[in-house]
Amino acid sequence: MTNTQYDAARSELLARLREIDDLSAAADILHWDQATYMPPGGAAARARQSATLRTLAHNKFTDPVIGRLLDAMQPTVDSMPYDSDDAALVRVTRRDYDHATRIPTQFMSDFTAHISDSFVAWAAARPKNDFKAVTPFLTKTLDFSRRYSSYFPDAEHVADPHIARSDYSMTVATIRPIFSELRTWLSDLAAKIGQRPQVPDITNGRVFDPTAQWQFGEEVVRRFGYDFDRGRQDKTHHPFATKFSIGDVRITTRVFTDTISGIFSTMHESGHAMYEQGVDPSYEATPLADGASSAVHESQSRLWENIVGRSLPFWRHFYPEFQRHMGDQLDDLALRDFYRAINRVQPSLIRVDADEVTYGLHVIIRFELECDLLEGKLRISELPDAWNAKYAEFLGVRPKDYRNGVMQDVHWYADYIGGMFQGYALGNVLGSQFYGAALQAHPEIPAEIEAGRFDILHNWLQTNIYRHGCKYTTLELVERLTGGPIRLEPYKEYLQTKYADIYGIR
Ligand code: ZN
């Protein structure tokens, strides 16, 4: 192929990808609007509008022309270095294309229609604690999920095609050993903490001004490096970050008067958003302009929320300022007591409210249940009992109802069963590993944080993670940054040091 032919194929591919990205971004804006400002009356039409845009984008992406353009470019990019942008563009687009074209169009539209009904059924049944009402939907979702996997007969495990959607390069075989070691270790630490005197809950009886929390949260993430000229924060029920373009990456949060959790959710979502804001602008509107995986994405949100935002150096700097923001509500609370309170460990039923130590156990429970369901070892009718048994075994707590048990997360009711959760726990592991690499390059980072400065850390993440978008897989990124595979040690060391201090464990 001549250079001119290559250039022509490349321009046509980029033009088509741009069009697909425009449709997806428009659908993302509709979703953002739905989750922030849309009145309830818009729901039915909005579901239809979103489905129309997503279907158009999907059809354009699975058009055989995309495959032919990739084929035309392949011989030329084969002679380019692995990490060149063009080689990465073809590699990542082909991976997504191969995955998307395995799924028959009819299957996709049947599933989309089913899952929209399933979500509506869950939203109505959850407040009524009615698991029976969702059982037929879940049974069908499981059937769809297993059929989805059947389009990938080369997969080693039935959950692998689902994991590949969000955490490409990871499989059940690579995740299971990590989770089994993590599970034992986290349970041991939680048990040691359980033997120590409880840390009191600071929120008791205090009232935290929502507007002041909002402003404080925005001020903190601005200092982290979240760019408000290319983003904004709005109110929602379930916080999320969303990207419409590299120049418009938004965050959402919620604030309450009886807890300061809203500021941590702002920090969390800013971690996702800074990642997307930091992608190389030349990747705009291509499949490269995305995070590497859900695990790497979660490593960035958790790094800013927990490793930075719940650390003592951070609060040494910000606590006096925060106290001023909160009127007189925290005047009687010393820094050290506040720090312990925002890091208190308490085995609980709800994943999204879980502390750093027990959070991973909530995730591992879901991962194991997904594998059992997909393998056919567990039936939907047996799921609530299996769920409750695992909570009793892993966390020592047992849900008294479905609402706070098997019906708490939207995931299985709004998408496939499989590949939905592993990223949340792997993200914590990777966050510590990446932070360790940043510290090795810049040992002054904790002192900088204590001085309220974050540019060294932000720049390191920008250079080593953000700008690459999804050019590298999770495992490639870990190898590039740490010179080896995923390791649990940095995460263990982080938790061990932090919680031994907070709970006085020797
Ligand atoms: Zn997140």
Short mmCIF file of C-alpha atoms and ligand atoms in Angstrom, two decimals:
data_model
loop_
_atom_site.label_atom_id
_atom_site.label_comp_id
_atom_site.label_asym_id
_atom_site.label_seq_id
_atom_site.Cartn_x
_atom_site.Cartn_y
_atom_site.Cartn_z
CA MET A 1 0.00 0.00 0.00
CA THR A 2 1.28 3.45 -0.89
CA ASN A 3 1.48 6.30 1.60
CA THR A 4 -1.35 8.06 -0.19
CA GLN A 5 -3.62 5.02 0.09
CA TYR A 6 -2.73 4.65 3.76
CA ASP A 7 -3.46 8.33 4.40
CA ALA A 8 -6.79 8.06 2.59
CA ALA A 9 -7.83 5.01 4.65
CA ARG A 10 -6.72 6.74 7.84
CA SER A 11 -8.69 9.94 7.09
CA GLU A 12 -11.81 8.00 6.24
CA LEU A 13 -11.52 5.92 9.40
CA LEU A 14 -11.05 9.05 11.53
CA ALA A 15 -14.01 10.76 9.85
CA ARG A 16 -16.25 7.78 10.53
CA LEU A 17 -15.04 7.44 14.12
CA ARG A 18 -15.73 11.14 14.67
CA GLU A 19 -19.30 10.74 13.50
CA ILE A 20 -19.76 7.73 15.82
CA ASP A 21 -18.26 9.69 18.70
CA ASP A 22 -20.62 12.61 18.00
CA LEU A 23 -23.62 10.29 18.29
CA SER A 24 -22.29 8.70 21.50
CA ALA A 25 -21.48 12.10 23.01
CA ALA A 26 -24.99 13.33 22.21
CA ALA A 27 -26.38 10.25 23.98
CA ASP A 28 -24.09 10.98 26.95
CA ILE A 29 -25.43 14.54 27.15
CA LEU A 30 -28.98 13.17 27.16
CA HIS A 31 -27.99 10.86 30.01
CA TRP A 32 -26.32 13.67 31.97
CA ASP A 33 -29.42 15.82 31.53
CA GLN A 34 -31.64 12.96 32.66
CA ALA A 35 -29.56 12.47 35.81
CA THR A 36 -29.41 16.18 36.69
CA TYR A 37 -32.18 18.47 35.41
CA MET A 38 -34.77 16.50 33.41
CA PRO A 39 -38.29 16.52 34.90
CA PRO A 40 -39.71 13.02 35.58
CA GLY A 41 -42.20 13.45 32.72
CA GLY A 42 -39.36 13.23 30.22
CA ALA A 43 -38.40 9.66 31.13
CA ALA A 44 -40.22 7.65 28.45
CA ALA A 45 -39.23 9.87 25.53
CA ARG A 46 -35.68 10.13 26.84
CA ALA A 47 -35.26 6.34 26.93
CA ARG A 48 -36.34 6.21 23.29
CA GLN A 49 -34.10 9.13 22.23
CA SER A 50 -31.06 7.59 23.90
CA ALA A 51 -31.74 4.18 22.35
CA THR A 52 -32.02 5.78 18.90
CA LEU A 53 -28.64 7.51 19.21
CA ARG A 54 -26.87 4.46 20.70
CA THR A 55 -28.27 2.19 17.99
CA LEU A 56 -27.15 4.59 15.26
CA ALA A 57 -23.66 4.74 16.79
CA HIS A 58 -23.51 0.95 17.14
CA ASN A 59 -24.65 0.36 13.55
CA LYS A 60 -22.11 2.81 12.19
CA PHE A 61 -19.33 1.22 14.22
CA THR A 62 -20.14 -2.36 13.17
CA ASP A 63 -20.39 -1.36 9.48
CA PRO A 64 -18.05 -3.72 7.52
CA VAL A 65 -16.40 -0.61 6.03
CA ILE A 66 -14.71 -0.05 9.41
CA GLY A 67 -13.21 -3.54 9.18
CA ARG A 68 -11.99 -2.93 5.62
CA LEU A 69 -10.37 0.39 6.59
CA LEU A 70 -8.60 -1.30 9.51
CA ASP A 71 -7.44 -4.09 7.16
CA ALA A 72 -6.14 -1.50 4.72
CA MET A 73 -4.11 0.24 7.43
CA GLN A 74 -2.85 -2.93 9.13
CA PRO A 75 0.25 -3.73 6.98
CA THR A 76 1.56 -0.17 7.37
CA VAL A 77 1.00 0.03 11.13
CA ASP A 78 2.62 -3.41 11.51
CA SER A 79 5.93 -1.77 10.67
CA MET A 80 5.38 1.04 13.17
CA PRO A 81 6.46 0.89 16.82
CA TYR A 82 3.88 -0.68 19.18
CA ASP A 83 3.41 2.58 21.07
CA SER A 84 3.03 4.83 18.03
CA ASP A 85 -0.34 6.60 17.94
CA ASP A 86 -1.37 5.11 14.61
CA ALA A 87 -0.53 1.55 15.68
CA ALA A 88 -2.52 2.14 18.88
CA LEU A 89 -5.47 3.60 16.96
CA VAL A 90 -5.71 0.54 14.72
CA ARG A 91 -5.09 -1.90 17.59
CA VAL A 92 -7.71 -0.43 19.95
CA THR A 93 -10.31 0.24 17.25
CA ARG A 94 -9.92 -3.30 15.93
CA ARG A 95 -10.27 -4.76 19.42
CA ASP A 96 -13.53 -2.83 19.95
CA TYR A 97 -14.71 -3.62 16.42
CA ASP A 98 -14.05 -7.35 16.75
CA HIS A 99 -15.87 -7.39 20.07
CA ALA A 100 -18.87 -5.40 18.80
CA THR A 101 -19.28 -7.36 15.55
CA ARG A 102 -19.45 -10.71 17.36
CA ILE A 103 -22.83 -9.71 18.79
CA PRO A 104 -25.75 -10.12 16.35
CA THR A 105 -27.80 -6.95 15.79
CA GLN A 106 -31.04 -8.73 16.72
CA PHE A 107 -29.54 -9.89 20.02
CA MET A 108 -28.46 -6.33 20.79
CA SER A 109 -31.89 -4.81 20.17
CA ASP A 110 -33.66 -7.60 22.11
CA PHE A 111 -31.31 -7.07 25.04
CA THR A 112 -31.66 -3.27 24.97
CA ALA A 113 -35.46 -3.56 25.08
CA HIS A 114 -35.31 -6.16 27.87
CA ILE A 115 -32.88 -4.25 30.06
CA SER A 116 -34.86 -1.04 29.85
CA ASP A 117 -37.93 -2.97 31.20
CA SER A 118 -35.73 -4.62 33.81
CA PHE A 119 -34.50 -1.26 35.11
CA VAL A 120 -38.05 0.07 35.38
CA ALA A 121 -39.10 -3.09 37.26
CA TRP A 122 -36.16 -2.79 39.67
CA ALA A 123 -36.79 0.92 40.34
CA ALA A 124 -40.41 0.10 41.26
CA ALA A 125 -39.69 -3.12 43.19
CA ARG A 126 -36.73 -1.99 45.28
CA PRO A 127 -38.58 0.43 47.58
CA LYS A 128 -41.22 -2.29 48.06
CA ASN A 129 -38.50 -4.83 48.84
CA ASP A 130 -40.06 -7.10 46.22
CA PHE A 131 -37.43 -9.53 44.90
CA LYS A 132 -40.14 -11.74 43.37
CA ALA A 133 -41.06 -8.90 41.00
CA VAL A 134 -37.54 -8.74 39.55
CA THR A 135 -36.85 -12.49 39.46
CA PRO A 136 -38.20 -13.06 35.91
CA PHE A 137 -36.18 -10.08 34.64
CA LEU A 138 -32.96 -11.23 36.30
CA THR A 139 -33.50 -14.76 34.99
CA LYS A 140 -33.79 -13.37 31.48
CA THR A 141 -30.76 -11.10 32.00
CA LEU A 142 -28.70 -14.09 33.09
CA ASP A 143 -29.82 -15.96 29.99
CA PHE A 144 -28.84 -12.98 27.80
CA SER A 145 -25.50 -12.74 29.61
CA ARG A 146 -24.67 -16.39 28.99
CA ARG A 147 -25.69 -16.11 25.35
CA TYR A 148 -23.49 -13.02 25.05
CA SER A 149 -20.55 -15.11 26.23
CA SER A 150 -21.41 -17.87 23.76
CA TYR A 151 -20.48 -15.49 20.92
CA PHE A 152 -16.91 -15.78 22.22
CA PRO A 153 -16.32 -19.55 22.05
CA ASP A 154 -12.57 -19.01 22.44
CA ALA A 155 -13.01 -17.48 25.91
CA GLU A 156 -11.49 -19.53 28.72
CA HIS A 157 -14.22 -18.62 31.24
CA VAL A 158 -17.84 -17.68 30.62
CA ALA A 159 -17.32 -14.37 32.49
CA ASP A 160 -14.25 -13.38 30.43
CA PRO A 161 -16.10 -11.72 27.51
CA HIS A 162 -17.96 -9.55 30.04
CA ILE A 163 -14.78 -8.67 31.91
CA ALA A 164 -13.16 -7.78 28.56
CA ARG A 165 -15.81 -5.08 27.99
CA SER A 166 -14.66 -3.04 30.98
CA ASP A 167 -11.26 -4.46 31.96
CA TYR A 168 -9.64 -5.69 28.77
CA SER A 169 -6.49 -7.79 29.47
CA MET A 170 -7.95 -9.12 32.75
CA THR A 171 -9.69 -12.52 33.01
CA VAL A 172 -11.22 -14.71 35.70
CA ALA A 173 -7.92 -16.61 35.77
CA THR A 174 -5.91 -13.44 36.48
CA ILE A 175 -8.42 -11.89 38.90
CA ARG A 176 -9.24 -14.90 41.09
CA PRO A 177 -5.80 -15.30 42.70
CA ILE A 178 -5.66 -11.55 43.41
CA PHE A 179 -9.11 -11.56 44.99
CA SER A 180 -8.55 -14.69 47.02
CA GLU A 181 -5.42 -13.25 48.62
CA LEU A 182 -7.07 -9.86 49.04
CA ARG A 183 -10.15 -11.35 50.66
CA THR A 184 -8.20 -13.16 53.37
CA TRP A 185 -6.00 -10.19 54.02
CA LEU A 186 -8.83 -7.63 54.23
CA SER A 187 -10.89 -9.92 56.48
CA ASP A 188 -7.94 -10.28 58.83
CA LEU A 189 -7.38 -6.53 59.00
CA ALA A 190 -11.12 -5.89 59.52
CA ALA A 191 -11.12 -8.48 62.34
CA LYS A 192 -8.11 -6.86 64.04
CA ILE A 193 -9.83 -3.47 63.80
CA GLY A 194 -13.03 -5.01 65.19
CA GLN A 195 -11.17 -5.96 68.37
CA ARG A 196 -10.15 -2.34 69.01
CA PRO A 197 -12.32 0.37 70.60
CA GLN A 198 -14.74 1.90 68.10
CA VAL A 199 -14.00 5.27 66.54
CA PRO A 200 -16.97 7.59 67.21
CA ASP A 201 -19.07 8.93 64.34
CA ILE A 202 -18.61 12.71 64.08
CA THR A 203 -21.81 13.30 62.17
CA ASN A 204 -23.91 12.71 65.29
CA GLY A 205 -25.99 15.79 65.91
CA ARG A 206 -23.94 18.09 63.70
CA VAL A 207 -25.39 20.08 60.81
CA PHE A 208 -23.20 20.71 57.77
CA ASP A 209 -24.22 23.56 55.49
CA PRO A 210 -24.72 22.06 51.99
CA THR A 211 -23.71 25.22 50.12
CA ALA A 212 -20.50 25.51 52.13
CA GLN A 213 -19.72 21.83 51.49
CA TRP A 214 -20.34 22.36 47.79
CA GLN A 215 -17.97 25.33 47.68
CA PHE A 216 -15.30 23.61 49.73
CA GLY A 217 -15.45 20.52 47.49
CA GLU A 218 -15.12 22.61 44.35
CA GLU A 219 -12.20 24.57 45.84
CA VAL A 220 -10.37 21.36 46.73
CA VAL A 221 -10.74 19.72 43.31
CA ARG A 222 -9.76 22.96 41.58
CA ARG A 223 -6.52 22.75 43.58
CA PHE A 224 -6.18 19.04 42.66
CA GLY A 225 -6.09 20.21 39.04
CA TYR A 226 -9.66 19.66 37.84
CA ASP A 227 -10.15 22.31 35.16
CA PHE A 228 -13.49 24.14 35.55
CA ASP A 229 -12.95 25.84 32.17
CA ARG A 230 -13.36 22.34 30.74
CA GLY A 231 -15.85 21.03 33.27
CA ARG A 232 -18.53 21.83 35.82
CA GLN A 233 -20.29 20.26 38.79
CA ASP A 234 -24.03 19.65 39.08
CA LYS A 235 -26.35 17.93 41.55
CA THR A 236 -27.53 14.36 41.10
CA HIS A 237 -28.77 11.31 43.07
CA HIS A 238 -25.97 8.88 42.16
CA PRO A 239 -22.73 10.79 41.53
CA PHE A 240 -20.86 10.18 38.28
CA ALA A 241 -18.39 11.84 35.90
CA THR A 242 -19.07 12.08 32.19
CA LYS A 243 -17.12 13.24 29.13
CA PHE A 244 -18.65 14.90 26.07
CA SER A 245 -15.25 15.87 24.65
CA ILE A 246 -11.77 16.37 26.10
CA GLY A 247 -12.80 20.02 26.53
CA ASP A 248 -15.98 19.20 28.46
CA VAL A 249 -15.71 16.62 31.24
CA ARG A 250 -18.32 17.07 33.98
CA ILE A 251 -18.79 15.84 37.52
CA THR A 252 -21.89 15.47 39.67
CA THR A 253 -22.41 15.05 43.39
CA ARG A 254 -24.98 15.24 46.17
CA VAL A 255 -24.73 17.00 49.52
CA PHE A 256 -26.63 16.39 52.75
CA THR A 257 -26.80 18.32 56.01
CA ASP A 258 -26.01 15.34 58.27
CA THR A 259 -22.86 14.05 56.53
CA ILE A 260 -19.85 15.42 54.65
CA SER A 261 -19.76 12.47 52.24
CA GLY A 262 -20.54 14.88 49.37
CA ILE A 263 -17.06 16.39 49.44
CA PHE A 264 -15.48 12.93 49.13
CA SER A 265 -17.73 12.12 46.22
CA THR A 266 -16.64 15.38 44.55
CA MET A 267 -13.00 14.34 45.03
CA HIS A 268 -13.78 10.85 43.68
CA GLU A 269 -15.51 12.07 40.54
CA SER A 270 -12.80 14.70 39.96
CA GLY A 271 -10.30 11.82 39.79
CA HIS A 272 -12.28 10.23 36.96
CA ALA A 273 -12.70 13.61 35.27
CA MET A 274 -9.04 14.73 35.50
CA TYR A 275 -8.11 11.45 33.82
CA GLU A 276 -10.41 12.22 30.87
CA GLN A 277 -9.39 15.90 30.76
CA GLY A 278 -5.77 14.82 30.58
CA VAL A 279 -6.02 12.59 27.50
CA ASP A 280 -3.80 13.66 24.58
CA PRO A 281 -5.98 16.15 22.62
CA SER A 282 -4.93 14.50 19.34
CA TYR A 283 -6.95 11.43 20.41
CA GLU A 284 -10.19 13.43 20.44
CA ALA A 285 -13.19 11.60 19.00
CA THR A 286 -11.32 8.29 18.56
CA PRO A 287 -11.55 5.12 20.66
CA LEU A 288 -8.19 6.11 22.22
CA ALA A 289 -9.83 9.03 24.06
CA ASP A 290 -11.03 6.94 26.96
CA GLY A 291 -9.63 5.52 30.19
CA ALA A 292 -7.59 2.32 29.92
CA SER A 293 -10.19 0.28 31.82
CA SER A 294 -12.69 0.51 34.65
CA ALA A 295 -9.94 -0.64 37.06
CA VAL A 296 -7.50 2.09 35.98
CA HIS A 297 -10.33 4.65 36.04
CA GLU A 298 -11.25 3.62 39.56
CA SER A 299 -7.56 3.74 40.57
CA GLN A 300 -7.60 7.44 39.70
CA SER A 301 -10.84 8.31 41.51
CA ARG A 302 -9.84 6.35 44.62
CA LEU A 303 -6.33 7.79 44.63
CA TRP A 304 -7.66 11.34 44.90
CA GLU A 305 -10.57 10.47 47.20
CA ASN A 306 -8.79 8.16 49.63
CA ILE A 307 -5.01 8.21 49.34
CA VAL A 308 -4.98 12.01 49.09
CA GLY A 309 -8.40 13.17 50.33
CA ARG A 310 -8.62 11.01 53.46
CA SER A 311 -4.96 11.40 54.44
CA LEU A 312 -3.59 13.19 57.47
CA PRO A 313 -1.24 15.49 55.47
CA PHE A 314 -4.20 16.66 53.37
CA TRP A 315 -6.29 17.53 56.39
CA ARG A 316 -3.38 19.11 58.27
CA HIS A 317 -3.54 21.70 55.53
CA PHE A 318 -7.28 21.90 54.87
CA TYR A 319 -8.92 21.27 58.23
CA PRO A 320 -8.76 24.86 59.55
CA GLU A 321 -10.24 26.06 56.25
CA PHE A 322 -12.92 23.37 56.38
CA GLN A 323 -13.78 24.26 59.99
CA ARG A 324 -14.33 27.88 58.90
CA HIS A 325 -16.59 26.70 56.05
CA MET A 326 -18.68 24.67 58.50
CA GLY A 327 -19.52 27.60 60.83
CA ASP A 328 -19.05 26.47 64.43
CA GLN A 329 -20.01 22.83 63.80
CA LEU A 330 -16.47 21.42 64.01
CA ASP A 331 -14.95 23.86 66.48
CA ASP A 332 -14.84 21.27 69.26
CA LEU A 333 -13.36 18.54 67.09
CA ALA A 334 -9.56 18.23 66.99
CA LEU A 335 -7.85 17.40 63.70
CA ARG A 336 -6.81 13.95 64.85
CA ASP A 337 -10.38 13.02 65.92
CA PHE A 338 -11.78 14.32 62.65
CA TYR A 339 -9.18 12.32 60.70
CA ARG A 340 -10.06 9.13 62.59
CA ALA A 341 -13.76 9.74 62.12
CA ILE A 342 -13.57 10.10 58.33
CA ASN A 343 -11.64 6.83 58.23
CA ARG A 344 -13.72 4.77 60.66
CA VAL A 345 -14.10 1.11 59.73
CA GLN A 346 -17.46 -0.54 60.20
CA PRO A 347 -18.63 -3.72 58.43
CA SER A 348 -21.93 -2.76 56.79
CA LEU A 349 -24.52 -3.89 54.25
CA ILE A 350 -24.18 -1.18 51.61
CA ARG A 351 -21.24 -1.19 49.20
CA VAL A 352 -21.32 2.51 48.28
CA ASP A 353 -21.17 3.56 51.94
CA ALA A 354 -18.37 1.12 52.82
CA ASP A 355 -15.03 2.19 54.30
CA GLU A 356 -11.67 1.54 52.64
CA VAL A 357 -11.00 -1.71 54.51
CA THR A 358 -14.31 -3.50 53.97
CA TYR A 359 -15.10 -2.07 50.51
CA GLY A 360 -13.11 -4.72 48.66
CA LEU A 361 -15.06 -7.49 50.40
CA HIS A 362 -18.36 -6.12 49.05
CA VAL A 363 -16.88 -6.22 45.56
CA ILE A 364 -15.41 -9.71 45.85
CA ILE A 365 -18.81 -11.03 46.97
CA ARG A 366 -20.40 -9.68 43.79
CA PHE A 367 -17.58 -10.96 41.57
CA GLU A 368 -17.91 -14.49 42.99
CA LEU A 369 -21.70 -14.45 42.63
CA GLU A 370 -21.43 -13.30 39.01
CA CYS A 371 -19.06 -16.17 38.24
CA ASP A 372 -21.33 -18.70 39.98
CA LEU A 373 -24.40 -17.44 38.12
CA LEU A 374 -22.69 -17.46 34.73
CA GLU A 375 -21.17 -20.89 35.35
CA GLY A 376 -24.66 -22.20 36.08
CA LYS A 377 -23.76 -23.17 39.65
CA LEU A 378 -26.28 -20.73 41.10
CA ARG A 379 -29.88 -20.02 40.06
CA ILE A 380 -31.51 -16.58 40.34
CA SER A 381 -34.03 -18.01 42.84
CA GLU A 382 -31.08 -18.99 45.06
CA LEU A 383 -29.31 -15.63 44.68
CA PRO A 384 -30.70 -13.79 47.75
CA ASP A 385 -29.72 -16.64 50.09
CA ALA A 386 -26.28 -16.91 48.49
CA TRP A 387 -25.88 -13.15 48.84
CA ASN A 388 -26.85 -13.17 52.52
CA ALA A 389 -24.63 -16.15 53.28
CA LYS A 390 -21.62 -14.42 51.73
CA TYR A 391 -22.28 -11.23 53.70
CA ALA A 392 -22.44 -13.24 56.89
CA GLU A 393 -19.25 -15.08 55.98
CA PHE A 394 -17.18 -12.15 54.62
CA LEU A 395 -18.41 -9.24 56.73
CA GLY A 396 -20.25 -10.75 59.69
CA VAL A 397 -23.47 -8.91 58.81
CA ARG A 398 -26.65 -10.31 57.29
CA PRO A 399 -29.22 -8.21 55.37
CA LYS A 400 -32.72 -8.30 56.87
CA ASP A 401 -34.34 -7.33 53.58
CA TYR A 402 -33.64 -7.41 49.82
CA ARG A 403 -33.47 -3.64 49.52
CA ASN A 404 -30.26 -3.50 51.53
CA GLY A 405 -29.09 -6.83 50.15
CA VAL A 406 -29.28 -8.24 46.67
CA MET A 407 -31.38 -5.35 45.30
CA GLN A 408 -29.05 -2.51 46.39
CA ASP A 409 -26.94 -2.03 43.23
CA VAL A 410 -28.48 -1.04 39.93
CA HIS A 411 -25.83 -2.93 37.90
CA TRP A 412 -27.43 -6.36 37.34
CA TYR A 413 -30.82 -4.74 36.74
CA ALA A 414 -29.55 -2.29 34.10
CA ASP A 415 -26.87 -4.26 32.26
CA TYR A 416 -25.39 -7.73 31.89
CA ILE A 417 -24.59 -9.98 34.82
CA GLY A 418 -20.81 -10.29 34.60
CA GLY A 419 -17.82 -7.98 34.41
CA MET A 420 -19.64 -5.31 36.40
CA PHE A 421 -17.71 -5.11 39.66
CA GLN A 422 -14.11 -6.34 39.52
CA GLY A 423 -12.82 -2.88 38.50
CA TYR A 424 -13.92 -1.34 41.80
CA ALA A 425 -11.60 -3.56 43.85
CA LEU A 426 -8.76 -3.78 41.32
CA GLY A 427 -8.86 0.03 41.19
CA ASN A 428 -7.92 0.30 44.86
CA VAL A 429 -5.03 -2.10 44.34
CA LEU A 430 -3.79 -0.22 41.28
CA GLY A 431 -4.25 3.18 42.95
CA SER A 432 -1.75 2.24 45.65
CA GLN A 433 0.63 0.72 43.14
CA PHE A 434 0.58 3.82 40.92
CA TYR A 435 0.87 6.15 43.92
CA GLY A 436 3.89 4.13 45.06
CA ALA A 437 5.50 4.66 41.66
CA ALA A 438 4.77 8.41 41.87
CA LEU A 439 6.33 8.53 45.37
CA GLN A 440 9.42 6.74 44.16
CA ALA A 441 9.90 9.41 41.49
CA HIS A 442 8.90 12.27 43.84
CA PRO A 443 9.33 11.44 47.55
CA GLU A 444 8.29 15.03 48.36
CA ILE A 445 4.64 14.44 47.35
CA PRO A 446 3.24 13.98 50.93
CA ALA A 447 4.98 17.19 52.03
CA GLU A 448 3.52 18.95 49.00
CA ILE A 449 0.04 17.68 49.88
CA GLU A 450 0.52 18.97 53.41
CA ALA A 451 1.32 22.37 51.88
CA GLY A 452 -1.91 22.19 49.84
CA ARG A 453 -0.06 21.68 46.56
CA PHE A 454 -0.92 18.89 44.14
CA ASP A 455 0.83 19.84 40.90
CA ILE A 456 3.71 17.35 41.23
CA LEU A 457 1.32 14.43 41.72
CA HIS A 458 -1.10 15.68 39.07
CA ASN A 459 1.73 16.18 36.56
CA TRP A 460 3.10 12.71 37.24
CA LEU A 461 -0.33 11.15 36.64
CA GLN A 462 -0.81 13.35 33.57
CA THR A 463 2.51 12.26 32.06
CA ASN A 464 2.34 8.59 32.98
CA ILE A 465 -1.36 7.74 32.86
CA TYR A 466 -3.83 10.42 31.73
CA ARG A 467 -2.34 11.42 28.40
CA HIS A 468 -2.19 7.85 27.12
CA GLY A 469 -5.96 7.44 27.18
CA CYS A 470 -6.54 3.76 26.43
CA LYS A 471 -3.46 3.31 24.27
CA TYR A 472 -2.19 0.72 26.76
CA THR A 473 -4.13 -2.04 28.48
CA THR A 474 -4.31 -2.22 32.27
CA LEU A 475 -1.51 -4.78 32.44
CA GLU A 476 0.69 -2.86 29.97
CA LEU A 477 0.25 0.32 32.00
CA VAL A 478 1.16 -1.43 35.25
CA GLU A 479 4.24 -2.94 33.58
CA ARG A 480 5.33 0.43 32.16
CA LEU A 481 4.88 2.26 35.47
CA THR A 482 6.12 -0.32 37.95
CA GLY A 483 8.24 -2.67 35.86
CA GLY A 484 6.14 -5.74 36.71
CA PRO A 485 2.67 -7.26 37.18
CA ILE A 486 -0.17 -6.18 39.48
CA ARG A 487 1.06 -6.45 43.07
CA LEU A 488 -0.96 -6.38 46.26
CA GLU A 489 1.91 -5.30 48.51
CA PRO A 490 1.66 -1.51 48.03
CA TYR A 491 -2.08 -1.63 48.80
CA LYS A 492 -1.58 -3.84 51.87
CA GLU A 493 1.21 -1.61 53.13
CA TYR A 494 -0.93 1.49 52.64
CA LEU A 495 -3.91 0.07 54.55
CA GLN A 496 -1.76 -1.58 57.22
CA THR A 497 0.19 1.61 58.02
CA LYS A 498 -2.85 3.87 57.97
CA TYR A 499 -5.20 1.71 60.03
CA ALA A 500 -2.59 0.46 62.51
CA ASP A 501 -2.12 4.13 63.38
CA ILE A 502 -5.82 5.02 63.49
CA TYR A 503 -6.81 1.98 65.58
CA GLY A 504 -3.62 1.57 67.58
CA ILE A 505 -2.88 -1.93 66.24
CA ARG A 506 0.60 -3.23 66.97
ZN ZN B 1 -15.73 5.74 40.48
#
